[in-house]
Coordinates of N, CA and C in Angstrom, one line a residue:
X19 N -63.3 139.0 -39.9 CA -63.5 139.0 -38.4 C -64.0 137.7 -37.9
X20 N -63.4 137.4 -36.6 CA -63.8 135.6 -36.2 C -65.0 136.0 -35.4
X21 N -65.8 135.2 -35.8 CA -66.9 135.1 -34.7 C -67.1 134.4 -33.1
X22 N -67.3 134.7 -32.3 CA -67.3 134.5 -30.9 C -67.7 133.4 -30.9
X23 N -67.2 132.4 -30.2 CA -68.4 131.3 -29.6 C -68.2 130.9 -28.3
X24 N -69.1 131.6 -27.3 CA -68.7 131.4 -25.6 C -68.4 130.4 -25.6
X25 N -69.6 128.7 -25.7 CA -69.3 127.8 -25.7 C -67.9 127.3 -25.4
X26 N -67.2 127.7 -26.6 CA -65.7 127.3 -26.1 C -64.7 127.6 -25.2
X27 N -65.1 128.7 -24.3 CA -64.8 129.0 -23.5 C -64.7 128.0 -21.5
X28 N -65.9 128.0 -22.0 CA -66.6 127.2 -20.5 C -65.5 126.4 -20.0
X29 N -65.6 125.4 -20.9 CA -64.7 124.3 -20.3 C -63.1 124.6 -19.8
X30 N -61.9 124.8 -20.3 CA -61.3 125.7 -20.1 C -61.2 126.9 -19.0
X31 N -62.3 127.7 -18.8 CA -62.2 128.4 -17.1 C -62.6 127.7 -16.4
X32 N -63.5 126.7 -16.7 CA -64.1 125.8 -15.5 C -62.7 125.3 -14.5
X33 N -62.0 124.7 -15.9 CA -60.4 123.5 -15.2 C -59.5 124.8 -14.7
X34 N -59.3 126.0 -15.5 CA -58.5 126.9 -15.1 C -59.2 127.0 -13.3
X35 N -60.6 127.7 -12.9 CA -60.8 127.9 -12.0 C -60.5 126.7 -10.8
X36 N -61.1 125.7 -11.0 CA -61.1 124.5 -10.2 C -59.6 124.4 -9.7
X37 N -58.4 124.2 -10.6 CA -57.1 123.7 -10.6 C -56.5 125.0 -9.9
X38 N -56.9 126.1 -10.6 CA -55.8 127.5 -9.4 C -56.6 127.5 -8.1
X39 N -58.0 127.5 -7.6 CA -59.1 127.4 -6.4 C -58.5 126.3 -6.0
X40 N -59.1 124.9 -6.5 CA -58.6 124.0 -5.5 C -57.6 123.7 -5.1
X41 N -56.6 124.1 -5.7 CA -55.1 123.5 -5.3 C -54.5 124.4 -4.2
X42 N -55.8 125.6 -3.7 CA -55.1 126.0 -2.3 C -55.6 125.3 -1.2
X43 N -57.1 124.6 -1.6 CA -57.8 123.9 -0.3 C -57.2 123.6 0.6
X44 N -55.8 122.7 0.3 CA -54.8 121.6 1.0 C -54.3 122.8 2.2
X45 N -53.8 124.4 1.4 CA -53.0 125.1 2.7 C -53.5 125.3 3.9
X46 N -55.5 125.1 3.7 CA -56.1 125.2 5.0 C -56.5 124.1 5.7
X47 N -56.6 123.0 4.9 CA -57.4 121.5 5.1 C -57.1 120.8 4.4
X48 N -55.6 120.1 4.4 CA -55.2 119.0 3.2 C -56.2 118.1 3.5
X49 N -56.3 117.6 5.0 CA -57.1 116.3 4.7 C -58.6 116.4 4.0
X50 N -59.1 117.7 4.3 CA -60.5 117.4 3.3 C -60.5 117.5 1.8
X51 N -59.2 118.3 1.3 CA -58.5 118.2 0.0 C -58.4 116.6 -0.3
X52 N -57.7 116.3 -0.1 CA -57.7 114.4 -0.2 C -58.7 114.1 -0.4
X53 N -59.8 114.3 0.9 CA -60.7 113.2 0.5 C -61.9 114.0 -0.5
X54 N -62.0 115.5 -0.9 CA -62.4 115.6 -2.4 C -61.7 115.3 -4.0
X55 N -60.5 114.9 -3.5 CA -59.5 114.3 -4.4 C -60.5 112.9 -4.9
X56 N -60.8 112.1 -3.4 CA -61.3 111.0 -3.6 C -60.6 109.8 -3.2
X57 N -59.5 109.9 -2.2 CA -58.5 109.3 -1.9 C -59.3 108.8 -0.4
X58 N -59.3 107.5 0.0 CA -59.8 106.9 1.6 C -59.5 107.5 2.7
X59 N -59.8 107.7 3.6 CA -59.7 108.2 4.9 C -58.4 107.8 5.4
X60 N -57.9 106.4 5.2 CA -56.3 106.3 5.9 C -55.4 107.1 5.0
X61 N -55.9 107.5 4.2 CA -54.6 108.8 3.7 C -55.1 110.1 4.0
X62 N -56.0 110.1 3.8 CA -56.4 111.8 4.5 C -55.9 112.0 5.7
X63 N -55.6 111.0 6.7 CA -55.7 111.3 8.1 C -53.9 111.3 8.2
X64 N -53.2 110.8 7.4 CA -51.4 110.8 7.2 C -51.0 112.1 6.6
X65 N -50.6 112.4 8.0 CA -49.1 113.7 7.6 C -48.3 113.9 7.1
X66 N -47.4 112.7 6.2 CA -47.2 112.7 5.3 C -47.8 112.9 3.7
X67 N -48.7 112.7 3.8 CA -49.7 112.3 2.5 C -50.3 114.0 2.4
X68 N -50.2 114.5 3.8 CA -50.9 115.8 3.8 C -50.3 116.7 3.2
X69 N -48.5 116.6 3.8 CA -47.4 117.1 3.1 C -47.0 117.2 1.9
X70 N -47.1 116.1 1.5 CA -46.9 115.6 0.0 C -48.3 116.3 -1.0
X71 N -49.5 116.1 -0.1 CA -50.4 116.8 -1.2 C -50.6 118.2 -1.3
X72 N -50.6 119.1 -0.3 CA -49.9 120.6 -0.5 C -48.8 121.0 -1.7
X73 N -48.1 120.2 -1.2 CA -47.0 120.5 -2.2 C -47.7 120.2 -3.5
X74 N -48.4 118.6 -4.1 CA -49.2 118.6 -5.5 C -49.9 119.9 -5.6
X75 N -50.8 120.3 -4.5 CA -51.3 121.1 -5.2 C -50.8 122.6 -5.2
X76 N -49.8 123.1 -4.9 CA -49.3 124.0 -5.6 C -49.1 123.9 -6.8
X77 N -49.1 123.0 -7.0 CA -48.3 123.1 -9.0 C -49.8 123.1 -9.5
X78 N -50.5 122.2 -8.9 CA -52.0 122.4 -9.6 C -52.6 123.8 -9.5
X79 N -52.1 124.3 -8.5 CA -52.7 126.1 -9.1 C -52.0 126.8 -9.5
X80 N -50.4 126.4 -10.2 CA -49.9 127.4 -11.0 C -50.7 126.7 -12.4
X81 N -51.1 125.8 -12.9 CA -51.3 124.8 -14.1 C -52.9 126.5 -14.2
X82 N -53.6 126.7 -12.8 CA -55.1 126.8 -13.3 C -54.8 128.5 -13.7
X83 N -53.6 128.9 -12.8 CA -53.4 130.5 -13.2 C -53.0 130.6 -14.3
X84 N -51.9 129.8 -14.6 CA -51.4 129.5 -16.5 C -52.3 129.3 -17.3
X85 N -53.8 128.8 -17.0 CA -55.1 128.7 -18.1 C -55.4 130.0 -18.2
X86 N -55.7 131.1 -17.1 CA -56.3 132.4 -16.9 C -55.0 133.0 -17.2
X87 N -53.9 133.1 -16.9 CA -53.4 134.2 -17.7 C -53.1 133.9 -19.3
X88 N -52.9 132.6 -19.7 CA -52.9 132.6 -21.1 C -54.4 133.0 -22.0
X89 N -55.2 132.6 -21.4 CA -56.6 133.1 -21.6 C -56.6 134.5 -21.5
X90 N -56.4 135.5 -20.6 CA -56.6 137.1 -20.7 C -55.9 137.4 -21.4
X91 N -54.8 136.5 -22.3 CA -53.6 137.3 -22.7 C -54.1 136.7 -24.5
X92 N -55.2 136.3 -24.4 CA -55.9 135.6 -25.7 C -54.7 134.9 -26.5
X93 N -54.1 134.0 -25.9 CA -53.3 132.8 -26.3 C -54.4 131.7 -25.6
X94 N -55.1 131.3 -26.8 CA -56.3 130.4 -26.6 C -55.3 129.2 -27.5
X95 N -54.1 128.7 -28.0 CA -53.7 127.6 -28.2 C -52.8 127.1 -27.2
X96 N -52.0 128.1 -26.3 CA -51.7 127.9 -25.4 C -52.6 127.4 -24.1
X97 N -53.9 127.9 -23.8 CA -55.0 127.2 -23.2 C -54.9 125.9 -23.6
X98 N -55.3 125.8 -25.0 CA -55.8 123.9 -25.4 C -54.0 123.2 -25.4
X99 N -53.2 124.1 -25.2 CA -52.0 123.1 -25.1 C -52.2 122.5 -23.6
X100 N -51.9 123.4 -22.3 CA -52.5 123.4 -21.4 C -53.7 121.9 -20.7
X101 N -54.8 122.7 -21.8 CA -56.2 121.6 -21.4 C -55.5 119.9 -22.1
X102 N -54.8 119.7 -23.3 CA -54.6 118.7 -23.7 C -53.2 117.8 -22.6
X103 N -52.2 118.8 -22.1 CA -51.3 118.1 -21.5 C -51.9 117.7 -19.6
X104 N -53.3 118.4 -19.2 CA -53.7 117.8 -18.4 C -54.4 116.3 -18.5
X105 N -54.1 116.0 -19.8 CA -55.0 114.5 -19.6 C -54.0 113.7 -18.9
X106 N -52.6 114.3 -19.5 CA -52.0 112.9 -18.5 C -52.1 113.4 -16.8
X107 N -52.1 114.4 -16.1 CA -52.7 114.4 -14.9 C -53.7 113.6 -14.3
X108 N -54.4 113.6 -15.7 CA -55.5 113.1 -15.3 C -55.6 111.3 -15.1
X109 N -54.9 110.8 -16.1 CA -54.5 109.7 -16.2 C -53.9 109.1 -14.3
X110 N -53.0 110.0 -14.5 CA -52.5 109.3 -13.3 C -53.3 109.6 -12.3
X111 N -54.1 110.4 -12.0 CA -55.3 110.4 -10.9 C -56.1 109.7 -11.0
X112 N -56.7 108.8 -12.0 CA -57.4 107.9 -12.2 C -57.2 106.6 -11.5
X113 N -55.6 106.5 -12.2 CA -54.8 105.7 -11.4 C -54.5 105.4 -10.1
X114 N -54.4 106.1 -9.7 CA -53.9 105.9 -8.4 C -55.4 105.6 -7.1
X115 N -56.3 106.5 -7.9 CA -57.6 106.2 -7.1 C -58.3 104.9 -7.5
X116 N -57.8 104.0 -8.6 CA -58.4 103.3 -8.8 C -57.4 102.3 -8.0
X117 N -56.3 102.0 -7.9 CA -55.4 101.1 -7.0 C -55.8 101.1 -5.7
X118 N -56.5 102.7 -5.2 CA -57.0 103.0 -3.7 C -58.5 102.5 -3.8
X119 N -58.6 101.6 -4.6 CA -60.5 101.0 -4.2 C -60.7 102.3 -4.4
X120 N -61.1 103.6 -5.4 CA -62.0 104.6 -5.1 C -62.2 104.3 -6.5
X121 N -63.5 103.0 -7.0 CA -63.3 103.4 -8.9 C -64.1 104.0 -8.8
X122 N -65.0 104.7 -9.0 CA -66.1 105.3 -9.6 C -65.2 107.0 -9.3
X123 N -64.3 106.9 -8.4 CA -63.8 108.3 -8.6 C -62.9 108.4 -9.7
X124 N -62.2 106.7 -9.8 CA -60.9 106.7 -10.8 C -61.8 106.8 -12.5
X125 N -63.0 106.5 -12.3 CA -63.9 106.9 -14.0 C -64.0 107.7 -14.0
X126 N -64.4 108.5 -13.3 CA -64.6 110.4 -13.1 C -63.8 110.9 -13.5
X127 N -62.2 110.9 -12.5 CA -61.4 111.3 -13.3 C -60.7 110.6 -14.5
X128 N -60.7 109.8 -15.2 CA -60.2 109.1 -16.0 C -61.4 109.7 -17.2
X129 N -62.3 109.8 -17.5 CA -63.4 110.1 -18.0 C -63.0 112.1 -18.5
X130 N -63.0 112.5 -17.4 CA -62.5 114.0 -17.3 C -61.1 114.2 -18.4
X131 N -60.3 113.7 -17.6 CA -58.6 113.7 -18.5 C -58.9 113.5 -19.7
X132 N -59.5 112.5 -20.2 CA -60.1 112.2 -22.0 C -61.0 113.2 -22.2
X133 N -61.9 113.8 -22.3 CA -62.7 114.8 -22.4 C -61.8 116.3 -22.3
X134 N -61.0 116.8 -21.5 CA -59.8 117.7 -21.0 C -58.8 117.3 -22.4
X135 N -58.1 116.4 -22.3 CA -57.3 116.3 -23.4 C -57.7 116.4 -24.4
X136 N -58.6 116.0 -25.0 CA -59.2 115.6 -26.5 C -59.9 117.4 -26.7
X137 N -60.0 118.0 -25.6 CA -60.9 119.4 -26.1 C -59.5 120.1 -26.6
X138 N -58.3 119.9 -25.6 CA -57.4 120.9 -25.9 C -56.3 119.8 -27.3
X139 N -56.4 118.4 -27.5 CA -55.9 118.3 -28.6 C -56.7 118.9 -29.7
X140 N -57.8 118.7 -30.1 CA -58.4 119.4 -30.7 C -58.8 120.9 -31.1
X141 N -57.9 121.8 -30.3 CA -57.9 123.5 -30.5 C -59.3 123.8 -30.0
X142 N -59.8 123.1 -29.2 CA -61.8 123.6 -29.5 C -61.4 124.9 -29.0
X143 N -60.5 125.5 -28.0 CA -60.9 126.7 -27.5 C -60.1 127.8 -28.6
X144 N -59.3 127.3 -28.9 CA -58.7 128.6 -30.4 C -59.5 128.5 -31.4
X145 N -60.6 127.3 -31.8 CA -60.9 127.5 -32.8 C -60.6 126.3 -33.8
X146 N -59.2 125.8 -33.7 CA -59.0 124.7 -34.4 C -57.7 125.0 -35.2
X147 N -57.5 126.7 -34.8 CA -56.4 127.4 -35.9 C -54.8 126.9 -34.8

């Protein structure tokens, strides 16, 4: 019998919750979505940028519902595949905020994505199996 370790859990619902939750903010208030993204005010306030980021974050809450159903469905290597292929999300959010003069947001998330990827390259939430 495997023994439990919540621990490895946390991380994993945390990005599940945040990525399915946040990625509706945009349908009621892209612009304050943006600027918790961490993106400047001249893009928050463009209707284009508003459009375009609705649309991102749809896919960002199918990514957080795919953590929680693979999770209820105890496919916990499908989770860390998941948590590992968000580093490159994460990568390019880094990026892009860091081109937008926002660095201390583009370390956050750049910092995150490595921490996110390396938990799910690593199997921490299956275990390692």
């Amino acid at each position: 019998m495997t023994s439990f370790h919540p621990w490895r859990h946390i991380p994993p619902l945390l990005i599940g919750t945040g990525q399915g939750l946040g990625g509706l903010m945009p349908f009621w208030n892209p612009a304050r979505a943006i600027g918790e993204f961490g993106l400047p005010p001249r893009i928050q306030s463009s209707q284009p940028a508003q459009q375009t980021f609705t649309i991102y974050a749809a896919r960002s809450s199918i990514i957080g519902a795919a953590i929680w159903i693979s999770y209820f469905r105890g496919r916990f290597r499908t989770v860390d595949l998941l948590m590992a292929l968000n580093a490159y999300g994460a990568a390019v959010d880094a990026y892009i905020c860091f081109t937008e003069g926002e660095v201390g947001r583009a370390w956050f998330r750049g910092l995150m994505g490595v921490f996110v990827g390396a938990w799910g390259l690593l199997g921490i939430t299956s275990g390692g199996s």
